[in-house]
Short mmCIF file of N, CA and C in Angstrom, two decimals:
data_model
loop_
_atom_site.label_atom_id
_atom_site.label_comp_id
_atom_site.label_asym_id
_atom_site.label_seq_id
_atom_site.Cartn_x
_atom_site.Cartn_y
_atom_site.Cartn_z
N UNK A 45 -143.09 -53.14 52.93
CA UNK A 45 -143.90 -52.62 54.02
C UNK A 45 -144.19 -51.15 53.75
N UNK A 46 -145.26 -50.47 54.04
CA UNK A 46 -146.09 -49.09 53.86
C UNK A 46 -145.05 -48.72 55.02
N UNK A 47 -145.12 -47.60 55.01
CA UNK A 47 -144.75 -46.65 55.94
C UNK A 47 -146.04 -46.02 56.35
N UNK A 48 -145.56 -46.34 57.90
CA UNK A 48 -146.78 -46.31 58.97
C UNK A 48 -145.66 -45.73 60.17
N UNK A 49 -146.74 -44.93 60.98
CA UNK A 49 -146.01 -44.13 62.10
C UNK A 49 -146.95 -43.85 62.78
N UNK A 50 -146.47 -43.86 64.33
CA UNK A 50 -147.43 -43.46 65.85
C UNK A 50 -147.86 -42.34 65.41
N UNK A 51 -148.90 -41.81 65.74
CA UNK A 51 -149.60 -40.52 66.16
C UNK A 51 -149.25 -40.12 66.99
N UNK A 52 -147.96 -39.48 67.39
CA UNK A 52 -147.94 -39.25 69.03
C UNK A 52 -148.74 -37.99 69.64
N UNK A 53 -149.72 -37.05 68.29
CA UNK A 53 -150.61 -36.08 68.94
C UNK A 53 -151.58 -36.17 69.35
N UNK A 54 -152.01 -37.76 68.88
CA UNK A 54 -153.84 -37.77 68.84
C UNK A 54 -153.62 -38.46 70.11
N UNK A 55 -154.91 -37.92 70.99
CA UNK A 55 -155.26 -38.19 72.88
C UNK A 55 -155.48 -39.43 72.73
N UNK A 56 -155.84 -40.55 71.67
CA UNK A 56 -156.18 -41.93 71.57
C UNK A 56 -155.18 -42.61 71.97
N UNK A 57 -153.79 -41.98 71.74
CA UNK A 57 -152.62 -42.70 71.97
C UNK A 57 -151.57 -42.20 73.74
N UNK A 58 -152.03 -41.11 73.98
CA UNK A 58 -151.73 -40.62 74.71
C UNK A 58 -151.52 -41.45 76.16
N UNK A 59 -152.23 -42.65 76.53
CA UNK A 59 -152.13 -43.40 77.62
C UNK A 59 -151.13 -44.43 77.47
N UNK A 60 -151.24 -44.79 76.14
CA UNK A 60 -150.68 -46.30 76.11
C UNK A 60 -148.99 -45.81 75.56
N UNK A 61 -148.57 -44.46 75.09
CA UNK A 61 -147.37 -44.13 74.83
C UNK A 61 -147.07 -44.30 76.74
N UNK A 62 -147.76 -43.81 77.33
CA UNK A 62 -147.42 -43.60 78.92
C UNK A 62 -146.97 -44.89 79.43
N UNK A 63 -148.44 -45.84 79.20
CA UNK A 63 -147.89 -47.39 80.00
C UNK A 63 -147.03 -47.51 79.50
N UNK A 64 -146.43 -47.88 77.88
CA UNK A 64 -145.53 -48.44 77.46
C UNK A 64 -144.16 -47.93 78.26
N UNK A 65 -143.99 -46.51 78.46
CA UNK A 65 -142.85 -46.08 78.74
C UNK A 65 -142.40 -46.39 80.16
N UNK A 66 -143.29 -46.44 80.96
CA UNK A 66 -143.16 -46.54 82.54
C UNK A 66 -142.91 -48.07 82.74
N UNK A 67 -143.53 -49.01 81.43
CA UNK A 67 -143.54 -50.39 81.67
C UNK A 67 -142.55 -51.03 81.12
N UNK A 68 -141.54 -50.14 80.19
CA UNK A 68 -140.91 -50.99 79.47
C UNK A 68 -139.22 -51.71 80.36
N UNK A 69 -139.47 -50.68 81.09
CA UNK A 69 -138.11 -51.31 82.38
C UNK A 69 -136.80 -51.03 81.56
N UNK A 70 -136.52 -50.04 80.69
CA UNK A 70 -135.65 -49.92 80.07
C UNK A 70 -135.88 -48.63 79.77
N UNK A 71 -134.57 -47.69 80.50
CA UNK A 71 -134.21 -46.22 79.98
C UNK A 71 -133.95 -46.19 78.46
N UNK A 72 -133.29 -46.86 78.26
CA UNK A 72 -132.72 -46.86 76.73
C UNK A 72 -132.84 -47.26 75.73
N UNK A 73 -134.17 -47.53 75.80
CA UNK A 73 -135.26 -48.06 74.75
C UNK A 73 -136.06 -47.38 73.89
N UNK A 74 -135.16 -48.51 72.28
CA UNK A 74 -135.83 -47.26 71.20
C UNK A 74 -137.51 -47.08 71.49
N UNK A 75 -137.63 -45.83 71.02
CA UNK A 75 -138.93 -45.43 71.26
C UNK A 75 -139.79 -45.74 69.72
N UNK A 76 -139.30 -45.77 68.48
CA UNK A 76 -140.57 -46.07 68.00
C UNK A 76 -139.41 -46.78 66.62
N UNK A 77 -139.45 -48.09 66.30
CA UNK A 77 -138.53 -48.66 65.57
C UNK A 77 -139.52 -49.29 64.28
N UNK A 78 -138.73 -49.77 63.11
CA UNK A 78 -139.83 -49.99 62.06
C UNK A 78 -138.84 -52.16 61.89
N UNK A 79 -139.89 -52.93 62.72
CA UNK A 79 -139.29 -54.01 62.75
C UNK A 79 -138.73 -54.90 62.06
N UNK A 80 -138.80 -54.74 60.62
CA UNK A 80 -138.33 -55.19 59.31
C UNK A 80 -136.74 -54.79 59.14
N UNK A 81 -135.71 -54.09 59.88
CA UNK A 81 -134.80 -53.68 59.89
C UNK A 81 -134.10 -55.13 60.87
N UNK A 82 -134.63 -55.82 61.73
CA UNK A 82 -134.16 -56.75 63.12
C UNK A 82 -134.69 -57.90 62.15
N UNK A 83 -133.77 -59.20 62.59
CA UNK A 83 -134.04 -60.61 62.07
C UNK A 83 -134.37 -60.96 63.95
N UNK A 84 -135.17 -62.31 63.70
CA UNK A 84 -135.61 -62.96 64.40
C UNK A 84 -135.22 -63.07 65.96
N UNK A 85 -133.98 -62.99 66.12
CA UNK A 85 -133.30 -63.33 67.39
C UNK A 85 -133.34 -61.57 67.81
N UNK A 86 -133.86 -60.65 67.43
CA UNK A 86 -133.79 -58.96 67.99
C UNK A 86 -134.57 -59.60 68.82
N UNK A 87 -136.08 -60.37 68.34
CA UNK A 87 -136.88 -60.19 69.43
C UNK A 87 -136.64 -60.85 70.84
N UNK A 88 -135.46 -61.05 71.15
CA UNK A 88 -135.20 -61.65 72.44
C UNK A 88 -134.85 -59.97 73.02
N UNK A 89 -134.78 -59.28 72.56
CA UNK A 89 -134.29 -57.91 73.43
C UNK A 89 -135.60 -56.87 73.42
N UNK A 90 -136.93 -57.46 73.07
CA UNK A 90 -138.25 -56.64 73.24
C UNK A 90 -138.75 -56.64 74.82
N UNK A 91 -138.26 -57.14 75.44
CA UNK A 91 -139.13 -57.59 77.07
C UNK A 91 -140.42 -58.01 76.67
N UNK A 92 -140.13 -59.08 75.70
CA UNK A 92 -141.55 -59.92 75.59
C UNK A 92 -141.06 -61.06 75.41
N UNK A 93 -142.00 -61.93 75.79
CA UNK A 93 -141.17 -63.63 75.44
C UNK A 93 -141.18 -63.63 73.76
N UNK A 94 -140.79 -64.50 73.02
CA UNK A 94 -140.26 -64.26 71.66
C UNK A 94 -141.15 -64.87 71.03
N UNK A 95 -141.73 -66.02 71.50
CA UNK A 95 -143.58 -66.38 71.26
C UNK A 95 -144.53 -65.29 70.78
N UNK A 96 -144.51 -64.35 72.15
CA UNK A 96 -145.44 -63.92 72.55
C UNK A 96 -145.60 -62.83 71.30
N UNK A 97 -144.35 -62.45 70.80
CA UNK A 97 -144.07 -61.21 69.70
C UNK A 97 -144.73 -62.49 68.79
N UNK A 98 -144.41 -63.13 68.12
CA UNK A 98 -144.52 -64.16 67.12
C UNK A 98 -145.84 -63.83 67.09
N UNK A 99 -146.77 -64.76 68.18
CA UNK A 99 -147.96 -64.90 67.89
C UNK A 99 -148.75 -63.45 67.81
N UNK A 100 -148.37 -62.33 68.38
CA UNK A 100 -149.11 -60.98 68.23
C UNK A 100 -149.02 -60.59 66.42
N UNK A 101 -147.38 -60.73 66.40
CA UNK A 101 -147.54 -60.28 65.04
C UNK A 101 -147.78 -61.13 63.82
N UNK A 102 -147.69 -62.20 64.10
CA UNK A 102 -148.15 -62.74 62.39
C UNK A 102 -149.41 -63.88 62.90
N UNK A 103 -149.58 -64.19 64.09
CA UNK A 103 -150.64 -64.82 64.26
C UNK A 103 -152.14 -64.31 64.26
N UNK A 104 -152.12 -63.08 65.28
CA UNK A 104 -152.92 -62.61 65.20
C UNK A 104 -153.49 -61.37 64.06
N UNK A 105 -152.47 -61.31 63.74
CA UNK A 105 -152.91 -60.30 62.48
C UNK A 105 -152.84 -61.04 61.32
N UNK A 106 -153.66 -62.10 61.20
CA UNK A 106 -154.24 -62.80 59.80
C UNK A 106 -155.26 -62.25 59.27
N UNK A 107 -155.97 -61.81 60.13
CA UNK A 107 -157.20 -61.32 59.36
C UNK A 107 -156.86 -59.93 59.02
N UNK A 108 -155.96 -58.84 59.47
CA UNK A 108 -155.98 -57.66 58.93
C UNK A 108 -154.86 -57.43 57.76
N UNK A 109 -155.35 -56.56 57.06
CA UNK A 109 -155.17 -56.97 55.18
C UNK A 109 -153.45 -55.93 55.13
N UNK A 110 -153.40 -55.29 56.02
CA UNK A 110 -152.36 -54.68 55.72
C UNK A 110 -150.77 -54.97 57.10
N UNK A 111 -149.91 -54.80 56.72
CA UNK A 111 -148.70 -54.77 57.93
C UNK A 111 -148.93 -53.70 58.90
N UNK A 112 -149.14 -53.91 60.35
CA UNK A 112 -149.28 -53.04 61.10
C UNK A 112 -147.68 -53.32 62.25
N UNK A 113 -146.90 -53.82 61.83
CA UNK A 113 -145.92 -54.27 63.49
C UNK A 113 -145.14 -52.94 63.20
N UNK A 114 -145.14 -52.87 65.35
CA UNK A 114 -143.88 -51.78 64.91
C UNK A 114 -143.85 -51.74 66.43
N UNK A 115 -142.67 -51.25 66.91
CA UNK A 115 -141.62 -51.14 68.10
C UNK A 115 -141.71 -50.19 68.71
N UNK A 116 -142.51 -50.06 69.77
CA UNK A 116 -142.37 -48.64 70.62
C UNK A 116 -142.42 -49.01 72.16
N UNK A 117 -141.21 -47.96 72.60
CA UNK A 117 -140.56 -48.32 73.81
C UNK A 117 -140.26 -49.80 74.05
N UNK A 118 -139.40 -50.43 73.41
CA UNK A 118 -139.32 -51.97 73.22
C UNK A 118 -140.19 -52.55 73.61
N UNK A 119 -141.34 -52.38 72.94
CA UNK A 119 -142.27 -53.59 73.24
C UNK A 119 -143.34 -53.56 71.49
N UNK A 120 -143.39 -54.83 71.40
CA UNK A 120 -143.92 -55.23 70.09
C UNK A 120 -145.91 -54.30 69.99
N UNK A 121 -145.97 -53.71 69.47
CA UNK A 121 -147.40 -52.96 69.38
C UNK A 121 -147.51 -53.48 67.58
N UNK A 122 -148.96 -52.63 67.38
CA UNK A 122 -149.28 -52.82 66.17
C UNK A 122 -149.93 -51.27 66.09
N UNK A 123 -150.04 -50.62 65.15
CA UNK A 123 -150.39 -49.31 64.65
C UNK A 123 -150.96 -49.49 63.52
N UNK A 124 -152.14 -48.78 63.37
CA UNK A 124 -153.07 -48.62 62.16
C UNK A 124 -152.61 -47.81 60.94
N UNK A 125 -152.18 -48.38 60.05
CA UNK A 125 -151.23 -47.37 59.34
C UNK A 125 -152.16 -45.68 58.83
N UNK A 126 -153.57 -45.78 58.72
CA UNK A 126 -154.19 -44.91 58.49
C UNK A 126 -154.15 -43.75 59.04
N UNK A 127 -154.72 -44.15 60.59
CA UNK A 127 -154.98 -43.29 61.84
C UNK A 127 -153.57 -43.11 62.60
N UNK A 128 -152.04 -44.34 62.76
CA UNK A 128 -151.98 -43.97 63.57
C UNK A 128 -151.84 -43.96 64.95
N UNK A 129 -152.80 -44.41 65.29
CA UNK A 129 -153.10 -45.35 66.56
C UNK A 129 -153.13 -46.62 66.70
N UNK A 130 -152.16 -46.89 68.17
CA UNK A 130 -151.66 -47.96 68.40
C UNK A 130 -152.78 -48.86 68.82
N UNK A 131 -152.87 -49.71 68.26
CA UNK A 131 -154.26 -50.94 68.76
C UNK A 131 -154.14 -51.93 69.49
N UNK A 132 -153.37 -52.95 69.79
CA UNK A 132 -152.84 -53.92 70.48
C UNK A 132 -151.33 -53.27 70.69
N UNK A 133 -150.56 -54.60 71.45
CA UNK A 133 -149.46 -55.07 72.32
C UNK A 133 -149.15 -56.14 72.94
N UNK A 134 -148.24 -56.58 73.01
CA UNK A 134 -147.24 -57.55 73.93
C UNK A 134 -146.93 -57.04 74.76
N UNK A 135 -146.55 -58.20 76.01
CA UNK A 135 -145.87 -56.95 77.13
C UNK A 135 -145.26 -58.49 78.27
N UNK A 136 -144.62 -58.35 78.42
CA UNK A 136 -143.83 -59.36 79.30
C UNK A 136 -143.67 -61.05 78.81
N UNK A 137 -144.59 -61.80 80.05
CA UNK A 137 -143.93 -63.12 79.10
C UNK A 137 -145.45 -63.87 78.79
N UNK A 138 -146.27 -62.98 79.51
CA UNK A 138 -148.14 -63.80 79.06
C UNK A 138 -149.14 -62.36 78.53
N UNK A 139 -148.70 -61.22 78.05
CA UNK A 139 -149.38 -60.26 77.57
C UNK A 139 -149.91 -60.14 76.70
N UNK A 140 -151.24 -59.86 76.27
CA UNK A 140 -151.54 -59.10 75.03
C UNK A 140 -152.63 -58.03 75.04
N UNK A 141 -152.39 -56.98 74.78
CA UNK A 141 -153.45 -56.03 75.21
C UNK A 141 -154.15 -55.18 73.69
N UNK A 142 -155.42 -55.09 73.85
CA UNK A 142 -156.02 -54.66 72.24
C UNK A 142 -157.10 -53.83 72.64
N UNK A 143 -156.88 -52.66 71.66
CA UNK A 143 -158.11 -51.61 72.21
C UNK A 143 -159.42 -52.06 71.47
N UNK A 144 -159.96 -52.19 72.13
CA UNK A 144 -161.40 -52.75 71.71
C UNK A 144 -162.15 -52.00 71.80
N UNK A 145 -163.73 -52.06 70.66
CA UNK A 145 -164.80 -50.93 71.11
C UNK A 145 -165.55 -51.71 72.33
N UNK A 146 -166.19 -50.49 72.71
CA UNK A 146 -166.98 -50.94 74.03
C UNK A 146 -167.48 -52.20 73.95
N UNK A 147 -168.64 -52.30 72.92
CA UNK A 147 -169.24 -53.69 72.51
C UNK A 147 -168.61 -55.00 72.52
N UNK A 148 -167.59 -54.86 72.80
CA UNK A 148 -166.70 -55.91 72.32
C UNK A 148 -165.85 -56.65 73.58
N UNK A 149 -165.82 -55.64 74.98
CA UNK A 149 -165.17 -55.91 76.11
C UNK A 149 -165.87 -57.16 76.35
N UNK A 150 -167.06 -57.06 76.43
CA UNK A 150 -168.06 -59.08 76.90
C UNK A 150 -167.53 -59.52 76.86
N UNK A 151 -166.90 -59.73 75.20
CA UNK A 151 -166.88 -60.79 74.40
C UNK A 151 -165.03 -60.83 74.91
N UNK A 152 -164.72 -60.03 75.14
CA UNK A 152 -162.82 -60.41 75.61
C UNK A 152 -162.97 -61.05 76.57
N UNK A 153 -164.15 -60.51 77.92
CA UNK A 153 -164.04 -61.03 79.08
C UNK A 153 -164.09 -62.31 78.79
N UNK A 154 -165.12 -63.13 78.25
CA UNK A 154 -165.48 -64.53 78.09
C UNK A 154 -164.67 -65.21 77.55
N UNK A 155 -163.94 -65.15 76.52
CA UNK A 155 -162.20 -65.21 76.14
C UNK A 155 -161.84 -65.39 77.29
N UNK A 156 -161.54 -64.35 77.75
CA UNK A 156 -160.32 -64.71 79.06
C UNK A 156 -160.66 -65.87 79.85
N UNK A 157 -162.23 -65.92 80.53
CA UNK A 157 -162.47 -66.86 81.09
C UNK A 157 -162.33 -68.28 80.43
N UNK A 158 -162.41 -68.39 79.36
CA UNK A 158 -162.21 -69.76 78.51
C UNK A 158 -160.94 -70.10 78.28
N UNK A 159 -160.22 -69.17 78.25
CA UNK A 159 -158.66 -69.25 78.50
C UNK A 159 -158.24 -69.55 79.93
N UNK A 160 -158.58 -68.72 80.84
CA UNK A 160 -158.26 -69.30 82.59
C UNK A 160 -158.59 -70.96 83.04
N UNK A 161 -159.72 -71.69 82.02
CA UNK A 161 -160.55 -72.84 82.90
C UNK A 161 -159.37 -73.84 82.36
N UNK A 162 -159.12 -74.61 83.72
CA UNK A 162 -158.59 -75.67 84.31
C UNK A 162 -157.21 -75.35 84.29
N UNK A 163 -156.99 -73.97 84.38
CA UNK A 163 -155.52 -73.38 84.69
C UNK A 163 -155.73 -72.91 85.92
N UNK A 164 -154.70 -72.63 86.67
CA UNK A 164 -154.16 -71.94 87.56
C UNK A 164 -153.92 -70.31 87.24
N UNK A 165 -155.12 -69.47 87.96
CA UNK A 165 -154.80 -67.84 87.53
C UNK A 165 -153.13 -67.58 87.67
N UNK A 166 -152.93 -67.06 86.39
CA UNK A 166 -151.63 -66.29 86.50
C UNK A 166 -151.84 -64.53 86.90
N UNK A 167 -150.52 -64.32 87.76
CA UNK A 167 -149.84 -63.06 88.56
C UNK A 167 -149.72 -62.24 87.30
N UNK A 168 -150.66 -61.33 87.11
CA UNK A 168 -150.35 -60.37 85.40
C UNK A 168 -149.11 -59.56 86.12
N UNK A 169 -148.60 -59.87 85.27
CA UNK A 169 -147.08 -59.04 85.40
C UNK A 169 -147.55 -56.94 84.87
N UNK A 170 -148.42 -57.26 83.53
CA UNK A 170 -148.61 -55.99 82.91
C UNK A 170 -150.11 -55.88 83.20
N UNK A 171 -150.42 -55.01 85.05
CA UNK A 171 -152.13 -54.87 85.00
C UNK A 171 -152.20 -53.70 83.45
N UNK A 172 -153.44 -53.82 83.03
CA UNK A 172 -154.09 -52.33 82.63
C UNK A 172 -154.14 -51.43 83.23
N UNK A 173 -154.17 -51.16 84.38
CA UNK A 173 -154.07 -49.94 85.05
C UNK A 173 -154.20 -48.56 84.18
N UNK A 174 -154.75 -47.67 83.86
CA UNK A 174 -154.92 -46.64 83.44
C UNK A 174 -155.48 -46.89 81.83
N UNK A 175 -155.59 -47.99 81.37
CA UNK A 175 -155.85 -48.05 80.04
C UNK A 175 -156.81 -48.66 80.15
N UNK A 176 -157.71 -48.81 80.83
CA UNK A 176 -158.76 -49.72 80.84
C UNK A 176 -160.08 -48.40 81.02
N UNK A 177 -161.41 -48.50 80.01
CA UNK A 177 -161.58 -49.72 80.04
C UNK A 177 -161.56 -49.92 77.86
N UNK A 178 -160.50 -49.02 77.57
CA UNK A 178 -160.63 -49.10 76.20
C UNK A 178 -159.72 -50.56 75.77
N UNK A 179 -158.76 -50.62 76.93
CA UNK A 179 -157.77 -51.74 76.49
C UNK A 179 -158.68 -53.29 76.73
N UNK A 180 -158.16 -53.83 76.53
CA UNK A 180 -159.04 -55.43 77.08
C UNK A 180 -157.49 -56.46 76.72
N UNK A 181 -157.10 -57.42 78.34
CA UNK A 181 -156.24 -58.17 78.17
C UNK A 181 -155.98 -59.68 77.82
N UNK A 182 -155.16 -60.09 77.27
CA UNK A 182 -155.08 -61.60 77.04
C UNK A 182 -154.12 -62.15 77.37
N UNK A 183 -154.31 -63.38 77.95
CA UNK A 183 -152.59 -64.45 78.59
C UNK A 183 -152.50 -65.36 77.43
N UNK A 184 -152.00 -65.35 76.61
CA UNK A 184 -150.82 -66.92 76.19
C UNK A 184 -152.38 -66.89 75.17
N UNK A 185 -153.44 -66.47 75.18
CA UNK A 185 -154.38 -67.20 74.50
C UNK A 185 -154.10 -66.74 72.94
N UNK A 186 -154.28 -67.63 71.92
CA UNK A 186 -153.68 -68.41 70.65
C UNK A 186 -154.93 -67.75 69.80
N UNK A 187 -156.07 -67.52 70.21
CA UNK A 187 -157.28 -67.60 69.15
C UNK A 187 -157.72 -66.22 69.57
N UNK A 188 -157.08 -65.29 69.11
CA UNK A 188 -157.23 -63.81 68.84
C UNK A 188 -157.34 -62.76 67.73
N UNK A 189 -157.47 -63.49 67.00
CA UNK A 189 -157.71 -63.03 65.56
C UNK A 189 -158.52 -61.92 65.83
N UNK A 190 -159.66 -62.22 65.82
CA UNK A 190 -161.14 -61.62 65.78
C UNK A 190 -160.84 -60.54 66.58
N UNK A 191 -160.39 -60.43 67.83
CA UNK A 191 -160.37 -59.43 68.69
C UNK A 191 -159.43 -58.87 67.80
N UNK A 192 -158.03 -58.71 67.63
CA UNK A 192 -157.23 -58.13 67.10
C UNK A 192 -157.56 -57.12 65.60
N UNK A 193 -158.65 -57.74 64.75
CA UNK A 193 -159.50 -57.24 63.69
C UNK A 193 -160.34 -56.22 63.74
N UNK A 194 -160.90 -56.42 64.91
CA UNK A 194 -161.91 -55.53 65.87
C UNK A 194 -160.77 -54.46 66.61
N UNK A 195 -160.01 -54.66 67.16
CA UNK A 195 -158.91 -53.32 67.64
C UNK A 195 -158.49 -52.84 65.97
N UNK A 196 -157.96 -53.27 65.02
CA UNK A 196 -157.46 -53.02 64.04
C UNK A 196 -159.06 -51.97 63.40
N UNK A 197 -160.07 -52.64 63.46
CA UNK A 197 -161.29 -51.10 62.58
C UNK A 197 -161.36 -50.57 63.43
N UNK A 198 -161.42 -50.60 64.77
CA UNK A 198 -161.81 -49.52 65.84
C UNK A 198 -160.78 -48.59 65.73
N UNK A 199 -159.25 -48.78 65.39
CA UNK A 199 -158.55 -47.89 65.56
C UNK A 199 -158.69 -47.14 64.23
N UNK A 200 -158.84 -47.25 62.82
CA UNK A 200 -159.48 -46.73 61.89
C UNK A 200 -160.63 -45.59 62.04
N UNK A 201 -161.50 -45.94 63.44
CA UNK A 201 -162.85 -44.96 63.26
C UNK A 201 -162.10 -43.72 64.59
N UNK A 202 -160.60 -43.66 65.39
CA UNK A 202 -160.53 -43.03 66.39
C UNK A 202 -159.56 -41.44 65.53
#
């Protein structure tokens, strides 16, 4: 794995170091960990369901060419090793949140909606609140590649 690290100066990151910290429900949570050090069963101590880490990090990052996982304020994120900036996240037990360019929010919304039909809306445990409207969210949904690719160059051009 490259050695890759948060930006914690650049203002791009500046919100989502915030949610993470206020959201992670844990004082004593490492703040920025390199996840290749933890075998499989750590991720039961992320405050994410152990899926939910799974599918963020090796599902959805098929299409991007390099390792981006990494641990801040116990919760599974991904960081652009270039820039820096954190691009997606996990976050409870139906989360996934990815900074998207503007152009691109539509196309999450309509996602989501194709993900909601013939379900029952779920209670978001993790609103966006303050990260919106760069963040864009996802429940449980499996076919995120593309979005995740799209947070992964957007965070490259910030």
């Amino acid at each position: 794995m490259d050695i890759i690290s948060i930006n914690f100066r650049h203002p791009a990151n500046e919100d989502i170091i915030e949610y993470l910290r206020i959201n992670s429900g844990r004082d004593n949570a490492p703040f920025e960990e390199n996840p290749d050090k933890f075998d499989r069963e750590w991720y039961e101590g992320l405050g994410t369901h152990p899926e939910l880490v799974e599918l963020l990090w090796y599902n959805n990052t098929k299409l991007i060419p390099v390792d981006c996982r990494w641990v801040m304020w116990a919760r599974p994120v991904l960081v652009h090793p270039a820039t820096g900036i954190v691009f997606a996240f996990a976050g409870g037990t139906n989360l996934y949140g990815f900074r998207l360019p503007p152009e691109e929010h539509f196309n999450a919304h309509l996602a989501k909606q194709k993900w909601f039909e013939g379900r029952t809306k779920l209670d978001p445990v993790f609103a966006l609140e303050g990260l919106y409207p760069q963040w864009a969210s996802f429940y449980w949904y499996k076919d995120t590649q593309y979005q995740c690719l799209q947070a992964y160059n957007y965070a490259e051009t910030l």
